[in-house]
Amino acid sequence: MAKHPVYYTVPIFRAMAADDRLDLKVLYLDDISLREVFHAEINTIFKPDQDLLSGYEYSFVRNLGAHVEGVSHIGFFSHFNPSAVTQVINSRAKYVLVHGYDKSSLWLVLLAARLSGKKVLFRGEVTDKLVPPLTRLGRTKEWIRNLIVRIYLANCQAVFFSCTGNRIHLRHFLTDDTKLHAFPCAVDNRFHHEQYRLLNNQRDTIRAGLGICKDDTVIIFPARLTGRKRPLDLIEAVAKLNRRNLLLLFVGDGPLCANIERSANELGVRIILTGHIQPSKMPVYYVAADIFALLSDYDPSPKALNEAMNYRLPLIVSNAAGTAIDLVQEGENGYLVKVGDINDIASKIEKLIDSSRLADMGCRSQEIVASWSIDADIAGFLSAVDAIDKSQLKGAAI
């Protein structure tokens, strides 16, 4: 059960469908990602540019939720699909995989699965925030949310974690740690390996086409340009280094575009702002880069990090990224930095650009991310199903 087709999850569904051990059908609660839709957060219209439906069985469940047509669906009641209940109850499936708990229909599906004796497996990539709510109202909302999540997860037979940060977060809500199973944060590594192989020989041409000089060291920052992503921190840090051959490649769009341009001009930092780029076009920009930066103050499972590692990029990643402690091995393939600490960011960038091991560190990135794969996701899913089956047999024996 998924909210809508997503670029990052579709390859997982295709791989599961191709596995003889699984009989998969995906129920989508909406088709919004297949149409032009306005995303208010970054003031951009997203247009689908690739096939998200081939290679697996699926159906769409009519959404009666409260939302504005053509605008990204936000809110608990933005997905309200009553017919999902009958579809789940009448399904021959033994297991129901749900993605999240933040939509009303995901609760309906949970209820339907329990009523029909199906086992529910939960996947939700959430991590602890570094700064807890400071106001009484904020703390009250957090307490209520935590209670709701505990109720939801108590009714699931397996809970998947995508990284160490996600595992730590989910443990707060469980009384039984044996429910936890690994389902690594992964992208389509095979696709990105092939793109790297095809494009790397064209690197000089690609860089020239983007206006990048031969001797430039390019730091790529692929993200929605919002406050949470902290793109201005990168500009301030690079300004401290006073290196004229450093170039920042901001790949994305958002409300901070004008601030980024203004800050770069004031501080004398060279930048390229690409605007929104479709996921299928991202390989060109990764190949053009020398270093990857992610400085968010909250980012549970940034898929751009996995992607960049497939293109052999050394990393500068904030300690607020959920996968950071798993994918960044200090001094081997990059460095962790403290959120908002400009001096720390500048120092770690300088370490990288002055290192004689920059290429080796990039290769190490590719080695590390290789095990964070869709194959590992399928293995994790099958392991969870096997554990549930064994638990049932044990209960029957008792």
Tab-separated table of C-alpha atoms in Angstrom:
chain	number	residue	atom	x	y	z
A	1	MET	CA	0.000	0.000	0.000
A	2	ALA	CA	1.642	3.238	-1.165
A	3	LYS	CA	0.470	6.827	-1.426
A	4	HIS	CA	1.415	7.261	-5.092
A	5	PRO	CA	4.104	6.112	-7.567
A	6	VAL	CA	7.504	7.455	-6.527
A	7	TYR	CA	10.759	7.465	-8.490
A	8	TYR	CA	12.677	5.853	-5.615
A	9	THR	CA	10.192	3.115	-4.667
A	10	VAL	CA	9.137	1.908	-8.116
A	11	PRO	CA	12.470	0.062	-8.747
A	12	ILE	CA	11.899	-1.796	-5.463
A	13	PHE	CA	8.419	-2.848	-6.550
A	14	ARG	CA	9.763	-4.000	-9.926
A	15	ALA	CA	12.453	-6.095	-8.269
A	16	MET	CA	9.946	-7.633	-5.857
A	17	ALA	CA	7.606	-8.457	-8.747
A	18	ALA	CA	10.465	-10.153	-10.603
A	19	ASP	CA	11.311	-12.338	-7.603
A	20	ASP	CA	9.712	-15.809	-7.880
A	21	ARG	CA	9.378	-15.984	-4.105
A	22	LEU	CA	6.942	-13.055	-4.039
A	23	ASP	CA	3.519	-12.393	-5.538
A	24	LEU	CA	3.184	-8.608	-5.431
A	25	LYS	CA	0.367	-6.187	-6.086
A	26	VAL	CA	0.686	-2.487	-5.274
A	27	LEU	CA	-2.380	-0.462	-4.313
A	28	TYR	CA	-1.872	3.267	-4.847
A	29	LEU	CA	-3.960	5.761	-2.913
A	30	ASP	CA	-3.477	8.474	-5.553
A	31	ASP	CA	-2.024	9.116	-9.008
A	32	ILE	CA	-0.818	12.657	-8.314
A	33	SER	CA	2.792	11.873	-9.295
A	34	LEU	CA	1.635	10.945	-12.803
A	35	ARG	CA	0.246	14.419	-13.449
A	36	GLU	CA	1.612	17.961	-13.416
A	37	VAL	CA	1.423	19.113	-9.808
A	38	PHE	CA	2.391	22.286	-7.994
A	39	HIS	CA	4.637	21.845	-4.941
A	40	ALA	CA	4.143	24.847	-2.694
A	41	GLU	CA	7.302	24.196	-0.636
A	42	ILE	CA	9.545	24.977	-3.596
A	43	ASN	CA	7.111	26.952	-5.747
A	44	THR	CA	7.622	24.557	-8.652
A	45	ILE	CA	5.420	22.500	-10.958
A	46	PHE	CA	6.643	18.903	-11.187
A	47	LYS	CA	6.065	17.141	-14.484
A	48	PRO	CA	6.530	13.356	-14.714
A	49	ASP	CA	9.141	12.421	-17.323
A	50	GLN	CA	9.419	8.661	-16.987
A	51	ASP	CA	7.492	5.412	-16.740
A	52	LEU	CA	6.523	4.599	-13.149
A	53	LEU	CA	3.986	1.852	-13.796
A	54	SER	CA	5.547	-0.916	-15.879
A	55	GLY	CA	7.099	-4.076	-14.487
A	56	TYR	CA	4.700	-4.832	-11.637
A	57	GLU	CA	0.980	-5.282	-10.948
A	58	TYR	CA	-0.825	-2.279	-9.493
A	59	SER	CA	-4.172	-0.566	-9.184
A	60	PHE	CA	-5.353	2.849	-8.046
A	61	VAL	CA	-7.886	3.241	-5.257
A	62	ARG	CA	-10.251	6.166	-5.658
A	63	ASN	CA	-9.213	9.039	-3.390
A	64	LEU	CA	-12.063	11.008	-1.792
A	65	GLY	CA	-9.691	13.016	0.370
A	66	ALA	CA	-9.672	16.756	0.949
A	67	HIS	CA	-7.168	18.299	-1.447
A	68	VAL	CA	-6.856	20.862	-4.196
A	69	GLU	CA	-6.544	19.399	-7.692
A	70	GLY	CA	-3.076	19.909	-9.168
A	71	VAL	CA	-1.481	20.724	-5.797
A	72	SER	CA	0.658	18.347	-3.728
A	73	HIS	CA	-1.507	16.531	-1.161
A	74	ILE	CA	-0.738	17.514	2.418
A	75	GLY	CA	-2.625	16.592	5.572
A	76	PHE	CA	-4.084	13.542	7.313
A	77	PHE	CA	-7.311	13.572	5.286
A	78	SER	CA	-5.710	14.312	1.909
A	79	HIS	CA	-5.828	10.541	1.273
A	80	PHE	CA	-9.213	9.050	2.152
A	81	ASN	CA	-9.867	5.848	0.216
A	82	PRO	CA	-12.769	3.884	1.737
A	83	SER	CA	-12.727	1.255	-1.016
A	84	ALA	CA	-9.212	0.282	0.076
A	85	VAL	CA	-10.879	-1.532	2.973
A	86	THR	CA	-12.765	-3.960	0.745
A	87	GLN	CA	-9.782	-4.415	-1.544
A	88	VAL	CA	-7.577	-5.437	1.371
A	89	ILE	CA	-10.210	-7.683	2.959
A	90	ASN	CA	-10.978	-9.452	-0.332
A	91	SER	CA	-7.347	-9.812	-1.358
A	92	ARG	CA	-5.685	-13.238	-1.340
A	93	ALA	CA	-2.548	-11.637	0.107
A	94	LYS	CA	-1.236	-12.846	3.452
A	95	TYR	CA	0.871	-9.749	4.071
A	96	VAL	CA	0.234	-6.034	3.688
A	97	LEU	CA	3.187	-3.628	3.478
A	98	VAL	CA	2.210	-0.092	4.450
A	99	HIS	CA	4.323	3.012	3.906
A	100	GLY	CA	3.737	5.447	6.760
A	101	TYR	CA	0.931	6.240	9.196
A	102	ASP	CA	0.264	9.889	8.374
A	103	LYS	CA	-2.793	9.462	6.111
A	104	SER	CA	-6.309	8.403	7.142
A	105	SER	CA	-6.341	5.611	4.550
A	106	LEU	CA	-3.274	3.979	6.065
A	107	TRP	CA	-5.295	3.537	9.258
A	108	LEU	CA	-8.211	2.134	7.278
A	109	VAL	CA	-5.846	-0.354	5.643
A	110	LEU	CA	-4.421	-1.327	9.037
A	111	LEU	CA	-7.959	-1.970	10.323
A	112	ALA	CA	-8.921	-3.945	7.211
A	113	ALA	CA	-5.807	-6.105	7.448
A	114	ARG	CA	-6.425	-6.910	11.091
A	115	LEU	CA	-10.093	-7.730	10.475
A	116	SER	CA	-9.183	-10.119	7.665
A	117	GLY	CA	-6.331	-11.824	9.507
A	118	LYS	CA	-3.545	-10.427	7.321
A	119	LYS	CA	-0.151	-9.545	8.705
A	120	VAL	CA	0.938	-5.912	8.493
A	121	LEU	CA	4.508	-4.891	7.799
A	122	PHE	CA	5.339	-1.220	8.358
A	123	ARG	CA	7.903	0.955	6.627
A	124	GLY	CA	8.414	4.607	7.555
A	125	GLU	CA	11.675	6.507	7.186
A	126	VAL	CA	11.563	8.877	10.159
A	127	THR	CA	14.363	9.839	12.561
A	128	ASP	CA	14.682	11.838	15.763
A	129	LYS	CA	15.010	15.587	15.364
A	130	LEU	CA	18.099	17.150	16.905
A	131	VAL	CA	16.057	19.948	18.503
A	132	PRO	CA	12.928	18.775	20.378
A	133	PRO	CA	9.795	20.995	20.621
A	134	LEU	CA	10.469	23.939	22.914
A	135	THR	CA	6.926	25.206	23.625
A	136	ARG	CA	4.291	23.551	25.799
A	137	LEU	CA	1.992	23.247	22.781
A	138	GLY	CA	4.793	21.688	20.744
A	139	ARG	CA	5.560	19.159	23.482
A	140	THR	CA	1.870	18.290	23.814
A	141	LYS	CA	1.555	17.682	20.069
A	142	GLU	CA	4.671	15.528	20.179
A	143	TRP	CA	3.257	13.460	23.062
A	144	ILE	CA	-0.019	12.894	21.204
A	145	ARG	CA	1.837	11.960	17.999
A	146	ASN	CA	4.032	9.476	19.877
A	147	LEU	CA	0.976	7.845	21.439
A	148	ILE	CA	-0.672	7.493	18.020
A	149	VAL	CA	2.459	5.960	16.500
A	150	ARG	CA	2.714	3.452	19.369
A	151	ILE	CA	-0.858	2.336	18.732
A	152	TYR	CA	-0.215	1.934	15.000
A	153	LEU	CA	3.024	-0.013	15.372
A	154	ALA	CA	1.566	-2.219	18.112
A	155	ASN	CA	-0.808	-3.554	15.465
A	156	CYS	CA	1.976	-4.330	12.976
A	157	GLN	CA	3.708	-7.700	12.950
A	158	ALA	CA	6.967	-6.335	11.513
A	159	VAL	CA	8.565	-2.881	11.488
A	160	PHE	CA	11.257	-2.078	8.941
A	161	PHE	CA	14.108	0.323	9.620
A	162	SER	CA	16.066	1.971	6.814
A	163	CYS	CA	19.172	3.053	8.744
A	164	THR	CA	20.578	3.337	12.253
A	165	GLY	CA	18.849	6.672	12.859
A	166	ASN	CA	15.502	5.230	11.783
A	167	ARG	CA	16.024	2.163	13.995
A	168	ILE	CA	16.778	4.314	17.053
A	169	HIS	CA	13.649	6.373	16.419
A	170	LEU	CA	11.328	3.392	15.941
A	171	ARG	CA	12.579	1.627	19.075
A	172	HIS	CA	10.977	4.396	21.151
A	173	PHE	CA	7.541	3.109	20.106
A	174	LEU	CA	8.041	-0.649	20.451
A	175	THR	CA	7.944	-3.004	23.396
A	176	ASP	CA	9.236	-5.874	21.270
A	177	ASP	CA	12.534	-5.285	19.445
A	178	THR	CA	12.144	-8.570	17.561
A	179	LYS	CA	9.636	-6.800	15.304
A	180	LEU	CA	12.456	-4.715	13.829
A	181	HIS	CA	13.925	-5.805	10.497
A	182	ALA	CA	16.369	-4.123	8.130
A	183	PHE	CA	15.045	-2.629	4.888
A	184	PRO	CA	17.964	-0.389	3.895
A	185	CYS	CA	17.543	3.078	2.434
A	186	ALA	CA	18.419	2.266	-1.169
A	187	VAL	CA	18.343	3.596	-4.701
A	188	ASP	CA	18.687	1.702	-7.967
A	189	ASN	CA	22.439	1.121	-7.740
A	190	ARG	CA	22.569	-0.812	-10.993
A	191	PHE	CA	21.049	2.101	-12.906
A	192	HIS	CA	23.468	4.611	-11.399
A	193	HIS	CA	26.499	2.367	-11.928
A	194	GLU	CA	25.578	2.113	-15.593
A	195	GLN	CA	25.053	5.868	-15.864
A	196	TYR	CA	28.449	6.478	-14.281
A	197	ARG	CA	30.083	4.067	-16.730
A	198	LEU	CA	28.423	5.718	-19.722
A	199	LEU	CA	28.947	9.336	-18.703
A	200	ASN	CA	32.298	9.434	-16.938
A	201	ASN	CA	34.260	9.387	-20.214
A	202	GLN	CA	32.298	12.501	-21.226
A	203	ARG	CA	33.046	14.335	-17.983
A	204	ASP	CA	35.154	17.135	-19.489
A	205	THR	CA	32.520	17.829	-22.141
A	206	ILE	CA	29.726	17.803	-19.564
A	207	ARG	CA	31.586	20.218	-17.302
A	208	ALA	CA	32.388	22.562	-20.173
A	209	GLY	CA	28.707	22.573	-21.159
A	210	LEU	CA	27.798	23.683	-17.644
A	211	GLY	CA	30.391	26.477	-17.682
A	212	ILE	CA	32.785	24.694	-15.331
A	213	CYS	CA	36.491	25.363	-15.804
A	214	LYS	CA	38.948	22.499	-16.094
A	215	ASP	CA	40.668	23.267	-12.784
A	216	ASP	CA	37.497	23.932	-10.784
A	217	THR	CA	36.649	21.803	-7.759
A	218	VAL	CA	32.888	21.416	-7.866
A	219	ILE	CA	30.781	20.794	-4.763
A	220	ILE	CA	27.312	19.570	-5.706
A	221	PHE	CA	24.329	20.381	-3.501
A	222	PRO	CA	21.285	18.558	-4.960
A	223	ALA	CA	18.244	19.472	-2.901
A	224	ARG	CA	15.116	21.509	-2.522
A	225	LEU	CA	16.472	24.947	-1.697
A	226	THR	CA	14.616	25.456	1.572
A	227	GLY	CA	15.611	26.457	5.082
A	228	ARG	CA	15.653	22.842	6.259
A	229	LYS	CA	18.329	21.987	3.693
A	230	ARG	CA	20.570	24.933	4.791
A	231	PRO	CA	22.171	25.810	1.422
A	232	LEU	CA	23.376	29.186	2.755
A	233	ASP	CA	25.657	27.368	5.222
A	234	LEU	CA	27.650	26.000	2.302
A	235	ILE	CA	28.161	29.453	0.788
A	236	GLU	CA	29.321	30.896	4.123
A	237	ALA	CA	31.715	27.998	4.694
A	238	VAL	CA	33.273	28.237	1.231
A	239	ALA	CA	33.629	32.016	1.605
A	240	LYS	CA	35.863	31.399	4.631
A	241	LEU	CA	38.265	29.336	2.519
A	242	ASN	CA	38.882	32.019	-0.112
A	243	ARG	CA	39.577	29.450	-2.838
A	244	ARG	CA	38.772	30.866	-6.270
A	245	ASN	CA	38.712	27.442	-7.917
A	246	LEU	CA	35.829	26.269	-5.702
A	247	LEU	CA	32.463	26.225	-7.470
A	248	LEU	CA	29.124	25.363	-5.864
A	249	LEU	CA	26.611	23.528	-8.030
A	250	PHE	CA	23.107	23.958	-6.575
A	251	VAL	CA	20.812	21.471	-8.325
A	252	GLY	CA	17.223	22.213	-7.380
A	253	ASP	CA	14.707	24.962	-6.826
A	254	GLY	CA	13.005	26.564	-3.876
A	255	PRO	CA	12.239	29.743	-1.946
A	256	LEU	CA	15.899	30.411	-1.086
A	257	CYS	CA	17.099	30.830	-4.680
A	258	ALA	CA	17.225	34.633	-4.477
A	259	ASN	CA	18.953	34.483	-1.066
A	260	ILE	CA	21.539	32.089	-2.456
A	261	GLU	CA	22.349	34.372	-5.365
A	262	ARG	CA	22.538	37.431	-3.114
A	263	SER	CA	24.730	35.715	-0.507
A	264	ALA	CA	27.093	34.319	-3.163
A	265	ASN	CA	27.485	37.751	-4.766
A	266	GLU	CA	28.122	39.456	-1.432
A	267	LEU	CA	30.660	36.865	-0.270
A	268	GLY	CA	32.379	36.376	-3.640
A	269	VAL	CA	31.509	32.679	-3.950
A	270	ARG	CA	31.099	31.187	-7.412
A	271	ILE	CA	27.865	29.260	-7.923
A	272	ILE	CA	25.683	27.632	-10.560
A	273	LEU	CA	21.936	27.461	-9.931
A	274	THR	CA	20.270	24.950	-12.229
A	275	GLY	CA	16.646	25.190	-11.098
A	276	HIS	CA	14.546	22.036	-10.807
A	277	ILE	CA	16.046	19.008	-12.558
A	278	GLN	CA	14.125	15.796	-13.207
A	279	PRO	CA	15.565	12.731	-11.402
A	280	SER	CA	16.342	11.033	-14.715
A	281	LYS	CA	18.646	13.941	-15.650
A	282	MET	CA	20.590	13.969	-12.375
A	283	PRO	CA	23.436	11.625	-13.447
A	284	VAL	CA	24.934	14.353	-15.656
A	285	TYR	CA	25.311	16.661	-12.649
A	286	TYR	CA	26.778	14.002	-10.362
A	287	VAL	CA	29.401	13.174	-12.998
A	288	ALA	CA	30.321	16.865	-13.250
A	289	ALA	CA	30.981	17.141	-9.502
A	290	ASP	CA	34.008	16.434	-7.297
A	291	ILE	CA	32.413	16.538	-3.827
A	292	PHE	CA	28.883	16.014	-2.501
A	293	ALA	CA	27.428	18.173	0.289
A	294	LEU	CA	24.295	17.638	2.389
A	295	LEU	CA	23.867	20.013	5.344
A	296	SER	CA	20.209	19.576	6.356
A	297	ASP	CA	18.997	20.097	9.918
A	298	TYR	CA	16.557	17.191	9.373
A	299	ASP	CA	16.801	14.562	6.632
A	300	PRO	CA	15.736	11.023	7.610
A	301	SER	CA	16.763	9.172	4.434
A	302	PRO	CA	18.282	11.442	1.786
A	303	LYS	CA	18.362	9.362	-1.396
A	304	ALA	CA	20.630	11.943	-3.040
A	305	LEU	CA	23.368	10.746	-0.676
A	306	ASN	CA	23.095	7.173	-1.974
A	307	GLU	CA	22.999	8.428	-5.551
A	308	ALA	CA	26.107	10.574	-5.137
A	309	MET	CA	28.042	7.665	-3.648
A	310	ASN	CA	27.339	5.613	-6.772
A	311	TYR	CA	29.171	8.330	-8.752
A	312	ARG	CA	32.270	7.997	-6.573
A	313	LEU	CA	31.908	11.300	-4.759
A	314	PRO	CA	33.529	12.063	-1.389
A	315	LEU	CA	31.014	13.398	1.126
A	316	ILE	CA	30.345	16.299	3.487
A	317	VAL	CA	27.199	15.358	5.426
A	318	SER	CA	25.486	16.853	8.465
A	319	ASN	CA	25.017	14.802	11.608
A	320	ALA	CA	21.239	15.277	11.217
A	321	ALA	CA	20.996	13.002	8.173
A	322	GLY	CA	19.478	9.689	9.218
A	323	THR	CA	21.839	7.572	7.120
A	324	ALA	CA	24.949	9.638	7.871
A	325	ILE	CA	26.479	7.406	10.531
A	326	ASP	CA	25.959	4.392	8.285
A	327	LEU	CA	27.175	5.756	4.953
A	328	VAL	CA	29.853	8.263	5.967
A	329	GLN	CA	32.968	6.618	7.331
A	330	GLU	CA	35.034	9.428	8.789
A	331	GLY	CA	38.173	10.089	6.795
A	332	GLU	CA	37.539	7.133	4.483
A	333	ASN	CA	34.870	8.486	2.137
A	334	GLY	CA	34.140	11.881	3.666
A	335	TYR	CA	33.309	13.716	6.872
A	336	LEU	CA	30.373	14.397	9.155
A	337	VAL	CA	29.754	18.015	10.190
A	338	LYS	CA	27.652	19.590	12.925
A	339	VAL	CA	24.453	21.222	11.715
A	340	GLY	CA	24.936	24.961	11.257
A	341	ASP	CA	28.603	24.948	12.340
A	342	ILE	CA	30.169	27.017	9.557
A	343	ASN	CA	33.724	26.613	10.840
A	344	ASP	CA	33.340	22.830	11.021
A	345	ILE	CA	31.927	22.706	7.483
A	346	ALA	CA	34.743	24.913	6.133
A	347	SER	CA	37.377	22.818	7.894
A	348	LYS	CA	36.055	19.530	6.519
A	349	ILE	CA	35.777	20.917	2.966
A	350	GLU	CA	39.364	22.100	3.191
A	351	LYS	CA	40.466	18.656	4.359
A	352	LEU	CA	38.843	17.108	1.321
A	353	ILE	CA	40.132	19.501	-1.331
A	354	ASP	CA	43.664	19.335	0.084
A	355	SER	CA	43.635	15.552	0.287
A	356	SER	CA	45.727	13.519	-2.123
A	357	ARG	CA	43.213	10.702	-1.572
A	358	LEU	CA	40.140	12.434	-3.008
A	359	ALA	CA	39.706	9.885	-5.805
A	360	ASP	CA	40.261	6.961	-3.421
A	361	MET	CA	37.657	8.393	-1.047
A	362	GLY	CA	35.177	8.578	-3.910
A	363	CYS	CA	35.829	4.927	-4.779
A	364	ARG	CA	35.266	4.053	-1.131
A	365	SER	CA	31.849	5.746	-1.306
A	366	GLN	CA	30.836	3.447	-4.144
A	367	GLU	CA	32.060	0.397	-2.226
A	368	ILE	CA	30.107	1.330	0.909
A	369	VAL	CA	26.812	2.043	-0.844
A	370	ALA	CA	26.957	-1.223	-2.823
A	371	SER	CA	25.469	-3.172	0.107
A	372	TRP	CA	22.667	-0.608	0.499
A	373	SER	CA	20.773	-2.111	-2.371
A	374	ILE	CA	17.345	-3.162	-3.552
A	375	ASP	CA	18.526	-6.784	-3.261
A	376	ALA	CA	19.119	-6.107	0.435
A	377	ASP	CA	15.595	-4.667	0.698
A	378	ILE	CA	14.075	-7.845	-0.721
A	379	ALA	CA	16.204	-9.967	1.594
A	380	GLY	CA	14.990	-7.881	4.537
A	381	PHE	CA	11.369	-8.274	3.498
A	382	LEU	CA	11.684	-12.046	3.143
A	383	SER	CA	13.460	-12.277	6.489
A	384	ALA	CA	10.584	-10.433	8.177
A	385	VAL	CA	7.981	-12.700	6.544
A	386	ASP	CA	9.946	-15.776	7.626
A	387	ALA	CA	10.144	-14.468	11.215
A	388	ILE	CA	6.367	-13.869	11.294
A	389	ASP	CA	5.685	-17.361	9.937
A	390	LYS	CA	7.979	-18.964	12.516
A	391	SER	CA	6.316	-16.956	15.285
A	392	GLN	CA	2.907	-18.227	14.176
A	393	LEU	CA	4.114	-21.835	14.168
A	394	LYS	CA	5.631	-21.384	17.615
A	395	GLY	CA	2.341	-19.949	18.897
A	396	ALA	CA	0.380	-22.826	17.397
A	397	ALA	CA	2.698	-25.349	19.022
A	398	ILE	CA	2.199	-23.760	22.418
